[in-house]
CSV table of C-alpha atoms in Angstrom, one decimal:
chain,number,residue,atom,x,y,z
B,13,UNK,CA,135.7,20.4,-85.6
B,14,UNK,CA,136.8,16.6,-85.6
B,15,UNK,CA,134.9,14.5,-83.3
B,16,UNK,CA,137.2,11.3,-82.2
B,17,UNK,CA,136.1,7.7,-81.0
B,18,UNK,CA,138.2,4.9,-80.5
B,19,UNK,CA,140.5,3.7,-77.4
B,20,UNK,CA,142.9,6.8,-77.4
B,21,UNK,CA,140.7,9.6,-78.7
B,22,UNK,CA,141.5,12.1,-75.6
B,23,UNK,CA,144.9,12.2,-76.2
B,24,UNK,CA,144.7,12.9,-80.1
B,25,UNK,CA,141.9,16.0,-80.0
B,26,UNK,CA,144.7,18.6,-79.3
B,27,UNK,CA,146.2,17.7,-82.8
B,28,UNK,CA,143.3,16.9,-85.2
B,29,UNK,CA,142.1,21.0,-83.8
B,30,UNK,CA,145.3,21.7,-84.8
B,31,UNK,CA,145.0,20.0,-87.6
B,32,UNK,CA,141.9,21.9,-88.6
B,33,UNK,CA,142.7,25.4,-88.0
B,34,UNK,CA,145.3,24.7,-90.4
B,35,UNK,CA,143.8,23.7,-93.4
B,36,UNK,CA,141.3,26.2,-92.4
B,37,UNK,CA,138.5,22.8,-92.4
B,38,UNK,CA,135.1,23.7,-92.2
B,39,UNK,CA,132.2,21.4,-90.2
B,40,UNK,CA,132.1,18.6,-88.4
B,41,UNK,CA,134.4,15.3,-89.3
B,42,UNK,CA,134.1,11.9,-87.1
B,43,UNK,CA,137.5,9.7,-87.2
B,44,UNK,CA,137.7,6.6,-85.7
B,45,UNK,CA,141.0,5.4,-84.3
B,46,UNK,CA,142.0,1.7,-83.4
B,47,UNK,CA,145.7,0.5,-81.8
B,48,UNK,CA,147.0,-2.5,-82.9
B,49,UNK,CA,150.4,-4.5,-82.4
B,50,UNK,CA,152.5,-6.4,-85.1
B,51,UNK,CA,150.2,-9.1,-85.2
B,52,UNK,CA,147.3,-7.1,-85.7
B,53,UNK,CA,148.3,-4.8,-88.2
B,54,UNK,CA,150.4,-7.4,-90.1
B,55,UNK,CA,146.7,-8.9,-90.5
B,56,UNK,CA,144.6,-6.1,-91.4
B,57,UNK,CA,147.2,-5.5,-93.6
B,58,UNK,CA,146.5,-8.6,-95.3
B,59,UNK,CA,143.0,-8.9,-95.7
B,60,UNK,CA,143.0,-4.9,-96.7
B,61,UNK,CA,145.9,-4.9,-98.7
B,62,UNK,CA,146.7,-8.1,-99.7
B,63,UNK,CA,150.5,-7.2,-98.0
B,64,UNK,CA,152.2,-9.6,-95.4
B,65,UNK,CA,153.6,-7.7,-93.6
B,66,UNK,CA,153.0,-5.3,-90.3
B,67,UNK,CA,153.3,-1.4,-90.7
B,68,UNK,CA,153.3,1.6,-88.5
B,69,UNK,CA,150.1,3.5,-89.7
B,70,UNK,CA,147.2,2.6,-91.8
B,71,UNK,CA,144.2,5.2,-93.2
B,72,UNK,CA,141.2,4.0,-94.2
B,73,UNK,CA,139.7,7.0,-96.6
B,74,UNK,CA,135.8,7.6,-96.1
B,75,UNK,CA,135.8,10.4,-98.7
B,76,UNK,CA,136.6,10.7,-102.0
B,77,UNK,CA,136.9,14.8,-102.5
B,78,UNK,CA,137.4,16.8,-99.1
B,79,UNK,CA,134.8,19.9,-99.0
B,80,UNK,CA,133.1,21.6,-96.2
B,81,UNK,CA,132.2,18.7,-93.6
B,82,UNK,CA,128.0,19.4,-94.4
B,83,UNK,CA,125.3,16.7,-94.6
B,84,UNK,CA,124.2,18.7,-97.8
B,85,UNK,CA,128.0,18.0,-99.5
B,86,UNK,CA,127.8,14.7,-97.8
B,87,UNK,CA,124.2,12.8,-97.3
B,88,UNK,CA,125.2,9.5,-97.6
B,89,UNK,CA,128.3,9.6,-95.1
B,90,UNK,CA,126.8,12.3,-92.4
B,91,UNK,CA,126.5,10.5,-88.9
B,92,UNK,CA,123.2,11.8,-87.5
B,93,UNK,CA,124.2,10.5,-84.0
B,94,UNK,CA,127.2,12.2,-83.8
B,95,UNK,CA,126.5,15.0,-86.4
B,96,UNK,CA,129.2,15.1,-88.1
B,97,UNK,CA,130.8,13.6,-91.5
B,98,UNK,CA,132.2,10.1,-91.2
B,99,UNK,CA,136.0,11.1,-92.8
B,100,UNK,CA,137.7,7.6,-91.9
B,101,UNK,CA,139.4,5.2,-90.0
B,102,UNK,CA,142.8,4.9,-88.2
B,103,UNK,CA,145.1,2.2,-87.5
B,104,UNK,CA,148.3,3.2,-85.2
B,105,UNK,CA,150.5,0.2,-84.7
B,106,UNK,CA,151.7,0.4,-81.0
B,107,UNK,CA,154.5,-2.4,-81.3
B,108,UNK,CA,156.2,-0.5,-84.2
B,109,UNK,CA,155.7,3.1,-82.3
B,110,UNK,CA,158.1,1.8,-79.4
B,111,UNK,CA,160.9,0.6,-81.8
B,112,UNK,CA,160.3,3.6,-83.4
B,113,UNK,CA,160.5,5.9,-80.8
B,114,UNK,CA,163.8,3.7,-79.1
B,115,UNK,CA,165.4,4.2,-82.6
B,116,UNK,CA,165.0,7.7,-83.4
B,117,UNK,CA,165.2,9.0,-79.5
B,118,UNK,CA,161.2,10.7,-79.6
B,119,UNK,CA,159.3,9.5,-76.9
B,120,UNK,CA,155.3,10.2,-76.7
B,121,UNK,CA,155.8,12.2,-79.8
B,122,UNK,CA,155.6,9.1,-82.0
B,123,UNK,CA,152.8,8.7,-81.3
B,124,UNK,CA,151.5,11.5,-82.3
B,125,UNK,CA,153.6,12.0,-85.6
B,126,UNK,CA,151.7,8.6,-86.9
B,127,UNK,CA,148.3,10.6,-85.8
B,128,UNK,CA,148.9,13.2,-87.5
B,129,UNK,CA,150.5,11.5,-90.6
B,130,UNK,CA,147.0,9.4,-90.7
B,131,UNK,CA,144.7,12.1,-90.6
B,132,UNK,CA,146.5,14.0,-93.1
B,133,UNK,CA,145.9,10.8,-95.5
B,134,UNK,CA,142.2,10.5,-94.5
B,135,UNK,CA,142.3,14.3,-95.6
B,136,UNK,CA,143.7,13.4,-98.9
B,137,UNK,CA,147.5,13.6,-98.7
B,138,UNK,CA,150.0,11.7,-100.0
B,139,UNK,CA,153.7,11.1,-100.7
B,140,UNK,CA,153.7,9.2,-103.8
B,141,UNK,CA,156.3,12.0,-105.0
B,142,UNK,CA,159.3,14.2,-104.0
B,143,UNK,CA,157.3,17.0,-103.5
B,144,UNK,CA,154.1,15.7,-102.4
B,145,UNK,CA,156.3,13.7,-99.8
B,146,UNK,CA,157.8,17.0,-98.7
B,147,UNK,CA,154.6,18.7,-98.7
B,148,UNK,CA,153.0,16.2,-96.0
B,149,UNK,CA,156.4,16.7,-94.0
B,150,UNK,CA,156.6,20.4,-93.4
B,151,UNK,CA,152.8,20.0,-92.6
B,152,UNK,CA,153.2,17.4,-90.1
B,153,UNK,CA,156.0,19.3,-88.2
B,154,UNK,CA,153.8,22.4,-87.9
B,155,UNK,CA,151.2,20.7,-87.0
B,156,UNK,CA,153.3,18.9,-84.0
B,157,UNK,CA,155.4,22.5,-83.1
B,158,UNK,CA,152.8,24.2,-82.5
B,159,UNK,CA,152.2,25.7,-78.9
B,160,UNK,CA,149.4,26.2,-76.8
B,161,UNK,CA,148.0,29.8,-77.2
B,162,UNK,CA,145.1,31.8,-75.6
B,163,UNK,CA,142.9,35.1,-75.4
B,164,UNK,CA,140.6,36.7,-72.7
B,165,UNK,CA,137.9,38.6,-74.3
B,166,UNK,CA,135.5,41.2,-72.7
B,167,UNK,CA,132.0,40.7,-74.3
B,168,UNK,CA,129.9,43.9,-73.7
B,169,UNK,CA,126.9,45.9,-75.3
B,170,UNK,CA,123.7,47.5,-74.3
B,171,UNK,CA,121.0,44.9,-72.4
B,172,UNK,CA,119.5,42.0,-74.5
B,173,UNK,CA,121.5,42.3,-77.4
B,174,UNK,CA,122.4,39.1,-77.5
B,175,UNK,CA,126.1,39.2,-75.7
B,176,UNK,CA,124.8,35.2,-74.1
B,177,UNK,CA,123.8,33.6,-76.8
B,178,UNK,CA,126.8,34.1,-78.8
B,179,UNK,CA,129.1,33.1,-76.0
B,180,UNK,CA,127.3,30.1,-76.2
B,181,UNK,CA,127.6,29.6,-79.5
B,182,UNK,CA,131.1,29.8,-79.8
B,183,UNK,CA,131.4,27.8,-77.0
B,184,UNK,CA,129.1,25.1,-77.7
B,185,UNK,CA,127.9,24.6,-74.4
B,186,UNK,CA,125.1,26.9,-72.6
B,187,UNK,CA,127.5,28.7,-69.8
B,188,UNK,CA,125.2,31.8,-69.8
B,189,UNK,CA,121.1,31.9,-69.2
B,190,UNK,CA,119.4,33.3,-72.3
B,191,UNK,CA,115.8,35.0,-72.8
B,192,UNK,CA,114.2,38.4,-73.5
B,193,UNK,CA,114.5,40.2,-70.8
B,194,UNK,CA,116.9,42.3,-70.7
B,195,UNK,CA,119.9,42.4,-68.2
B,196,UNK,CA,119.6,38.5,-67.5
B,197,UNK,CA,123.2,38.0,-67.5
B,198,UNK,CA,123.9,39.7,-63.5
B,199,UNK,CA,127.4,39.0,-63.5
B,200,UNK,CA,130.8,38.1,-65.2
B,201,UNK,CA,130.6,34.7,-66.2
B,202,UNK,CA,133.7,33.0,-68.0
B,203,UNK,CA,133.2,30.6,-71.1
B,204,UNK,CA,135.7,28.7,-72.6
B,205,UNK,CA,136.3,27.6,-76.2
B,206,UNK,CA,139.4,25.6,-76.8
B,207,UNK,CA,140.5,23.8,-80.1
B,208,UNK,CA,143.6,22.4,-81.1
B,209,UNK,CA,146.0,24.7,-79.7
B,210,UNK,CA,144.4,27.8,-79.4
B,211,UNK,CA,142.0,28.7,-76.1
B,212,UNK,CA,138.9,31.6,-76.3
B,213,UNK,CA,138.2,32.7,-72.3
B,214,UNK,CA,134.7,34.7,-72.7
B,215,UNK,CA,134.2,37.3,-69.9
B,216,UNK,CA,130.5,37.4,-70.7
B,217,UNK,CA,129.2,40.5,-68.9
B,218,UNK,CA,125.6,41.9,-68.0
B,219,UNK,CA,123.9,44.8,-70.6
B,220,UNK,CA,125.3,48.3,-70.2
B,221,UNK,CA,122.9,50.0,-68.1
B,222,UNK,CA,123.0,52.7,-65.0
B,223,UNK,CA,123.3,51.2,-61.7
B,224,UNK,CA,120.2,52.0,-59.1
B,225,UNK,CA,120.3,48.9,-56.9
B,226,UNK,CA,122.9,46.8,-54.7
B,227,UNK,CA,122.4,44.2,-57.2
B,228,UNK,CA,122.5,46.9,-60.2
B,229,UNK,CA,125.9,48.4,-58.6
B,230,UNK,CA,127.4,44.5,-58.8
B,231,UNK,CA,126.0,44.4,-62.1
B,232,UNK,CA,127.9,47.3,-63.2
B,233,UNK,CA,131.1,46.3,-61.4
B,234,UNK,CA,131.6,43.3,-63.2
B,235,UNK,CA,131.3,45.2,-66.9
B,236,UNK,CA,134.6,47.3,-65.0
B,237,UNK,CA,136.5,45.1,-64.1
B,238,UNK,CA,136.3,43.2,-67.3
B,239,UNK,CA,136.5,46.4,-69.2
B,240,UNK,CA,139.6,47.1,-67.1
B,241,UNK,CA,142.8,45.0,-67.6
B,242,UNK,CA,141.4,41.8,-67.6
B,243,UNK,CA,140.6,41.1,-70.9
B,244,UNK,CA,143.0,41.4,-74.5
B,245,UNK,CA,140.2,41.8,-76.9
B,246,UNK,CA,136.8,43.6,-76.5
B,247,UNK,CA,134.2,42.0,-78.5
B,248,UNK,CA,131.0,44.8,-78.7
B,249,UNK,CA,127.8,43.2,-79.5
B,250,UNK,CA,125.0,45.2,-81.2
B,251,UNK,CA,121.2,44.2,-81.8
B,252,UNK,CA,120.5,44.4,-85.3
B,253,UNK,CA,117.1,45.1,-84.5
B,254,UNK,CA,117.6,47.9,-82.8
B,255,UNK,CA,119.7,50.5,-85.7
B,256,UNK,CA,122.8,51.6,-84.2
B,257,UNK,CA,122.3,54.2,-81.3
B,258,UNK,CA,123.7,57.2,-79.9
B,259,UNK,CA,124.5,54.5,-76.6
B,260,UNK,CA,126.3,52.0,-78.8
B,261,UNK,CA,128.1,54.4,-80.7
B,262,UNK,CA,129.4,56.0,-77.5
B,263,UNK,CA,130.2,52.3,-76.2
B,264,UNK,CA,132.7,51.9,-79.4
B,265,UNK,CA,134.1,55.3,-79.3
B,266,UNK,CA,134.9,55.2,-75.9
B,267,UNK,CA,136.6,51.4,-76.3
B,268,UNK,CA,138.5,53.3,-79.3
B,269,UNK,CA,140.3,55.1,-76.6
B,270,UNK,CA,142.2,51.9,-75.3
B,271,UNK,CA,144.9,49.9,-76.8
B,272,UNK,CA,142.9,46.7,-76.7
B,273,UNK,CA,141.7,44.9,-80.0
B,274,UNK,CA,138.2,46.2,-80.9
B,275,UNK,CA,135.7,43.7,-82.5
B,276,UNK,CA,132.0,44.4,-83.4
B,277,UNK,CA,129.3,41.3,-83.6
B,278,UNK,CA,125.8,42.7,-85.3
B,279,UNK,CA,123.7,40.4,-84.4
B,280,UNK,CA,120.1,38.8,-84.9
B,281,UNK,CA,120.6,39.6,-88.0
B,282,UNK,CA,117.9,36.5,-88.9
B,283,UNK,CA,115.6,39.1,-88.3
B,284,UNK,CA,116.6,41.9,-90.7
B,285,UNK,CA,117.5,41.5,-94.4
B,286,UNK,CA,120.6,42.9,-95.8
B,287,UNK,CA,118.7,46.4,-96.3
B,288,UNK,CA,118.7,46.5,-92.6
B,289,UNK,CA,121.6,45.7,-92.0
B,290,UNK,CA,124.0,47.8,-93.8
B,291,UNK,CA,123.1,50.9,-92.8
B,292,UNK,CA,124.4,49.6,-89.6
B,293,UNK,CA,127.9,48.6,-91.3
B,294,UNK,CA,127.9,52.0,-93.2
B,295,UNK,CA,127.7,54.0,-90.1
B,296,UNK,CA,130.6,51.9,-88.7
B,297,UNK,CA,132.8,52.6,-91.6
B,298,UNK,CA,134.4,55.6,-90.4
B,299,UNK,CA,135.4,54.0,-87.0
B,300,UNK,CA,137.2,50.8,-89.1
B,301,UNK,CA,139.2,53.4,-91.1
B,302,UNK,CA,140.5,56.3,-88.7
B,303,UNK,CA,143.4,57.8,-89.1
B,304,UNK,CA,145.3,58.1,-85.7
B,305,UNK,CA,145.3,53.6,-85.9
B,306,UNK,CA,142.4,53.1,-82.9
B,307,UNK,CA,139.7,51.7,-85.6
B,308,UNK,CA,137.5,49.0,-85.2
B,309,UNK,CA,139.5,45.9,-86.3
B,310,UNK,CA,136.2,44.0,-88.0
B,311,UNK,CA,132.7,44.0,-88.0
B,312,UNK,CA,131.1,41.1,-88.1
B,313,UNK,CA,127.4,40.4,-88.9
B,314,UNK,CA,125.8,37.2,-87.0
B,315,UNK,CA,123.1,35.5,-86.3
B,316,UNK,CA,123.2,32.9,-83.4
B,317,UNK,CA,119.9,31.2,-84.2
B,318,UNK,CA,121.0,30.2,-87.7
B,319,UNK,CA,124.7,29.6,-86.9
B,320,UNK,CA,125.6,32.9,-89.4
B,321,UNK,CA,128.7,34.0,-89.1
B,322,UNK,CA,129.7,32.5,-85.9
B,323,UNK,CA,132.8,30.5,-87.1
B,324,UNK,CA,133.9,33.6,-88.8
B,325,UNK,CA,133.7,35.5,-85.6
B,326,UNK,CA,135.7,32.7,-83.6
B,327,UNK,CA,138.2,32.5,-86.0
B,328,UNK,CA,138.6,35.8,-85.6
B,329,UNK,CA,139.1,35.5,-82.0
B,330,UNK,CA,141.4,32.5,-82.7
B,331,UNK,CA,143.6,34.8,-84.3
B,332,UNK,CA,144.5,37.0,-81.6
B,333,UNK,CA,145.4,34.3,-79.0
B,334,UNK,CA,148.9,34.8,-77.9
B,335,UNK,CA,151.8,32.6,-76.6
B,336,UNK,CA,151.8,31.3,-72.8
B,337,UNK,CA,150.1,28.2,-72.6
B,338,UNK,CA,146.2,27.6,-72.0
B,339,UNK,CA,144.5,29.3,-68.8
B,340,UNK,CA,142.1,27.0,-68.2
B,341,UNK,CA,142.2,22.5,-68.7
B,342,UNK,CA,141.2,22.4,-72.5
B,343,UNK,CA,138.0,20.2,-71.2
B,344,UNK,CA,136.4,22.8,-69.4
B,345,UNK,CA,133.9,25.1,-70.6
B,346,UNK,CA,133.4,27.5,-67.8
B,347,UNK,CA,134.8,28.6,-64.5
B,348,UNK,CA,131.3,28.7,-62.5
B,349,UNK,CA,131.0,25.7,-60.0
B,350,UNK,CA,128.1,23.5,-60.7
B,351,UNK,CA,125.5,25.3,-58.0
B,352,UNK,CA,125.6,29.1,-59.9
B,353,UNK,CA,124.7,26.7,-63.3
B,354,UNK,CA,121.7,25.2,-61.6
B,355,UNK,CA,120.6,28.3,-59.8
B,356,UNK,CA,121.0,30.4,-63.1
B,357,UNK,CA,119.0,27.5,-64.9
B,358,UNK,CA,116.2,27.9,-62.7
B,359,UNK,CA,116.1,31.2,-62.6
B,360,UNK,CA,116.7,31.4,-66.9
B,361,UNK,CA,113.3,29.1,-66.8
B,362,UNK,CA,111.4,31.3,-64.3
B,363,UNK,CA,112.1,34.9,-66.7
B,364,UNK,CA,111.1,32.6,-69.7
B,365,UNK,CA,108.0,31.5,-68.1
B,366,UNK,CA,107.0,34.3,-65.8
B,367,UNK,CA,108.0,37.3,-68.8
B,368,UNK,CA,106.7,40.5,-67.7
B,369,UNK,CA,104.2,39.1,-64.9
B,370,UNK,CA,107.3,40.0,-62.4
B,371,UNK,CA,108.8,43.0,-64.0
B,372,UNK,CA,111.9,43.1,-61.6
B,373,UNK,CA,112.8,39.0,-62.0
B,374,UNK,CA,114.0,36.7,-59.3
B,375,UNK,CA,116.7,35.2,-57.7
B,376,UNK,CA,117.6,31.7,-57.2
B,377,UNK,CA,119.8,29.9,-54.0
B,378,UNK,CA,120.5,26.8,-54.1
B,379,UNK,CA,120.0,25.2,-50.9
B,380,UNK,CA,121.2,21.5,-51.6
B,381,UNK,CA,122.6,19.1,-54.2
B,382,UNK,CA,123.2,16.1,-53.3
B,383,UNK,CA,125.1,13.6,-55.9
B,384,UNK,CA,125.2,10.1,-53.1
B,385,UNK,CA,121.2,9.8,-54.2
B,386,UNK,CA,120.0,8.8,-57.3
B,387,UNK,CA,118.3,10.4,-59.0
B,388,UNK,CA,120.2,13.9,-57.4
B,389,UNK,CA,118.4,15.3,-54.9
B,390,UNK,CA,118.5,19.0,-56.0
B,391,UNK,CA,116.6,22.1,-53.6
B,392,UNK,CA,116.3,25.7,-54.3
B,393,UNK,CA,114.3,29.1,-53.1
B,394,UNK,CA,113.0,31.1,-56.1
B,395,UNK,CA,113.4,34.4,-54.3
B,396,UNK,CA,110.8,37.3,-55.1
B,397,UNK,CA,110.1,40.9,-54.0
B,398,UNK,CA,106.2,41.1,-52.9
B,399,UNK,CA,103.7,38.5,-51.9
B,400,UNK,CA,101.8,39.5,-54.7
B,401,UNK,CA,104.4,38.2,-57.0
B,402,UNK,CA,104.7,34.6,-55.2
B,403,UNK,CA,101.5,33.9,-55.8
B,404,UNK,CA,102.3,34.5,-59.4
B,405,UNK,CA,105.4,32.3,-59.5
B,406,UNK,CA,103.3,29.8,-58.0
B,407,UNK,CA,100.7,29.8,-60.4
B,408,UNK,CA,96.5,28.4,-59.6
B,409,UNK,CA,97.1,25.1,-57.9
B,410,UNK,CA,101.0,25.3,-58.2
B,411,UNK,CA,101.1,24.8,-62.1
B,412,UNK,CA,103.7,27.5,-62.6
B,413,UNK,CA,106.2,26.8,-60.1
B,414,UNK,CA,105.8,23.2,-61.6
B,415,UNK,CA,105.9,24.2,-64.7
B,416,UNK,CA,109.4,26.0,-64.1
B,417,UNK,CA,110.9,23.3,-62.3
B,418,UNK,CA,109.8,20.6,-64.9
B,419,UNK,CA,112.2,22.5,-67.7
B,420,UNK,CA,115.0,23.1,-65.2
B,421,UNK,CA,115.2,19.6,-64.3
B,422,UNK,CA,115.6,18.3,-68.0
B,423,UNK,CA,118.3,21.1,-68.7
B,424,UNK,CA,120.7,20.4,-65.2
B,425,UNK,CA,119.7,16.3,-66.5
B,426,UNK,CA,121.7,17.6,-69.6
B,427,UNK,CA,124.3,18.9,-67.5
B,428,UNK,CA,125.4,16.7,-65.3
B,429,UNK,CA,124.5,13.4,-67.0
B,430,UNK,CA,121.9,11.9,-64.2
B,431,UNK,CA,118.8,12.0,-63.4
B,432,UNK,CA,117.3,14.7,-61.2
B,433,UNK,CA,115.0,15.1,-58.8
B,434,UNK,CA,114.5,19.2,-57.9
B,435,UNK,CA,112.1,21.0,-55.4
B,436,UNK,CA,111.4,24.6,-55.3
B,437,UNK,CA,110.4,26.5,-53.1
B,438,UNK,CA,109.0,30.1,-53.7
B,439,UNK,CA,110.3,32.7,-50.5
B,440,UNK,CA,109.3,36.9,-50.3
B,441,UNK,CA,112.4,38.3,-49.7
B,442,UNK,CA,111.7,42.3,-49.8
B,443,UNK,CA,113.9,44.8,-51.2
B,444,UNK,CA,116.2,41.5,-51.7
B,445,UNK,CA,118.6,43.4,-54.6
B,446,UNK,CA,119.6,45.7,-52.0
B,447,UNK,CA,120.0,43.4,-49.5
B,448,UNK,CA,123.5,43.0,-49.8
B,449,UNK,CA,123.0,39.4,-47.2
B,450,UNK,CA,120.8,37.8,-49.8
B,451,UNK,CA,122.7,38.9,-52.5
B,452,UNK,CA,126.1,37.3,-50.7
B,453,UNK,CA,123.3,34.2,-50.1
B,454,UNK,CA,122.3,34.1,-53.6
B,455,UNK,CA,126.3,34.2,-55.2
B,456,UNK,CA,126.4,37.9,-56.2
């Protein structure tokens, strides 16, 4: 993806995503944009050119050759700060874009015409001739036609699979809580990719599982109502690990029976070589290629912790976004309001750190957040079954409960930017997942 600095970067990160789905670009590329007036550019102009006079537009080429945007095809021009491959510089020439735009009758889109026509040079092309001229044209006008598009997709599959970790992924931001227990996801949280034009809504559910509890039955609801109108494309996620069982074969079959796009995600497959992986893909086969046209439309092998497949899979995705605008502001990447983060980044840190010591996990409420103190003034109740099991979370002379708290704070000092400053406080709540007042306390 293109990563923009300058003065007007926000308004140009629509386009260069368009830009790049396009030409089907692959990595990271930093451009850097100035705006000038006559004056200005008339000078750079000069002392890059050796021309006196002013122009709309000027590209300054970083790369010789355009490749995949690597630090391995490109050491010597790979930005470590920003990760990504430094592909050039931008001039736009504001002066010239309102005579411009008062001449030919096109407003804002000026604008982003001269954008687009820079990037496209920074990306090597030209219009030294006829064709290459009308080449850059009809790319430019597709480029600036296109419309915003988006798709809701139901992400499902047995517990611990691994359904979190690619929604976060794809999404590049950490909107679900990840570790090995399974079932850590408890209810329907919505990630959001967007780039360029197109817009991914993730309906990242809990594991598949049968309901036993009040918090089990919300569990459960939420995989429903996902499963059940909500969502344009079902993306099943399977745990390499694991084979493919009799429960995730009847999870596909039973999708099969809907109209919905059907997509399959093996994952962790870091963990198995391709001999155990393909018998996997072999007894998913027959489901790509039936006969009555409800197959599986791909399977896609991936591996989260290496980055495997994971721009295959959301271009994938990309491809079944429909017309009808965006659903959510293109700079958001989750619906969840900024107390269910916190609480679930608490409560990720207390199953990482506790594992197996509380065999039934815990639940997090956030009591305050205060943003008028600096550093934030965060405070919340780590909620546990059995008085045996606070004692645990507490740890000999409080070293667990400070150890849990210490790696929340730096992760919610990643979220929101500021320092923090969090207390927790360990409270036995008994029978709490079937209390269906702490449940309504805790956000489920």
């Amino acid at each position: 993806m293109f990563k923009l600095t300058g003065e007007v970067q926000s308004g140009f990160t629509r386009l260069a995503g368009i830009v790049y789905q396009t030409l089907g670009l692959v990595g990271n590329a930093t451009v850097d944009i100035t705006v000038t007036d006559d004056a200005s550019m008339k000078q750079l102009n000069h002392d890059t050119r050796g021309i006196d006079k002013t122009t709309d537009v000027l590209s300054f080429p970083a790369l010789e050759t355009i490749k995949d945007f690597t630090k391995k095809n490109y050491p010597n021009d790979y930005d470590e700060m920003q990760k990504a491959v430094v592909l050039g510089d931008i001039a736009i020439n504001l002066d010239a874009v309102a005579r411009q735009a008062e001449e030919y009758g096109t407003g804002a889109r000026e604008i982003q015409y001269l954008f687009v026509h820079g990037l496209l040079h920074l990306l090597g092309y030209d219009h030294m001739t006829d064709e290459d001229k009308s080449k850059m044209r009809e790319l430019e006008e597709k480029v600036l036609a296109e419309t915003d598009k988006s798709v809701v997709v139901a992400v499902v599959g047995r517990p611990n699979a691994g359904k979190s970790s690619i929604v976060n992924a794809i999404v590049g931001e950490k909107v679900s809580i990840v570790s090995p227990k399974p079932q850590t996801t408890r209810d329907r949280i919505t990630g959001i990719c967007t780039e360029g034009a197109r817009q991914i809504v993730f309906l990242d559910t809990p594991g598949m599982f049968k309901p036993r509890t009040k918090l089990d039955e919300h569990m459960d609801k939420s995989i429903k109502s996902s499963l059940g109108g909500d969502a344009d494309v079902v993306l099943v996620v399977l745990d390499s690990t694991k084979g493919l069982t009799e429960a995730d074969e009847k999870l596909i079959t039973e999708r099969l029976k809907s109209k919905t796009p059907l997509y399959v995600a093996v994952n962790k497959t870091d963990l198995k070589d391709y001999g155990g992986v393909y018998p996997i893909l072999e007894k998913l086969n027959p489901l790509m290629t039936r006969d009555d046209g409800k197959s599986i439309k791909d399977v896609i092998p991936t591996s989260c912790k290496t980055g495997g497949n994971i721009d295959v899979l959301k271009n994938a995705l990309f491809a079944e976004c429909k017309d009808g605008g965006f659903l959510f502001p293109a700079d958001e990447y989750t619906d969840r309001p900024i107390k269910f983060l916190i609480a679930e980044t608490v409560r990720e840190k207390a199953l990482l750190f506790l594992q197996d010591e509380i065999p039934h996990g815990v639940g997090v409420s956030v009591r305050k957040v205060d943003e008028n103190t600096d550093p934030v003034h965060i405070s919340c109740d780590v909620i546990v079954d059995k008085q045996s099991h606070k004692q645990i979370a507490i740890g000999d002379g409080g070293e667990m409960i400070k150890r849990i708290g210490s790696s929340a704070r730096r992760d919610i000092e990643r979220m929101l930017g500021q320092p923090v400053y969090l207390e927790l406080f360990v409270k036995v709540r008994t029978g709490w997942r079937d209390r269906s007042d702490i449940l309504k306390d805790i956000g489920y």
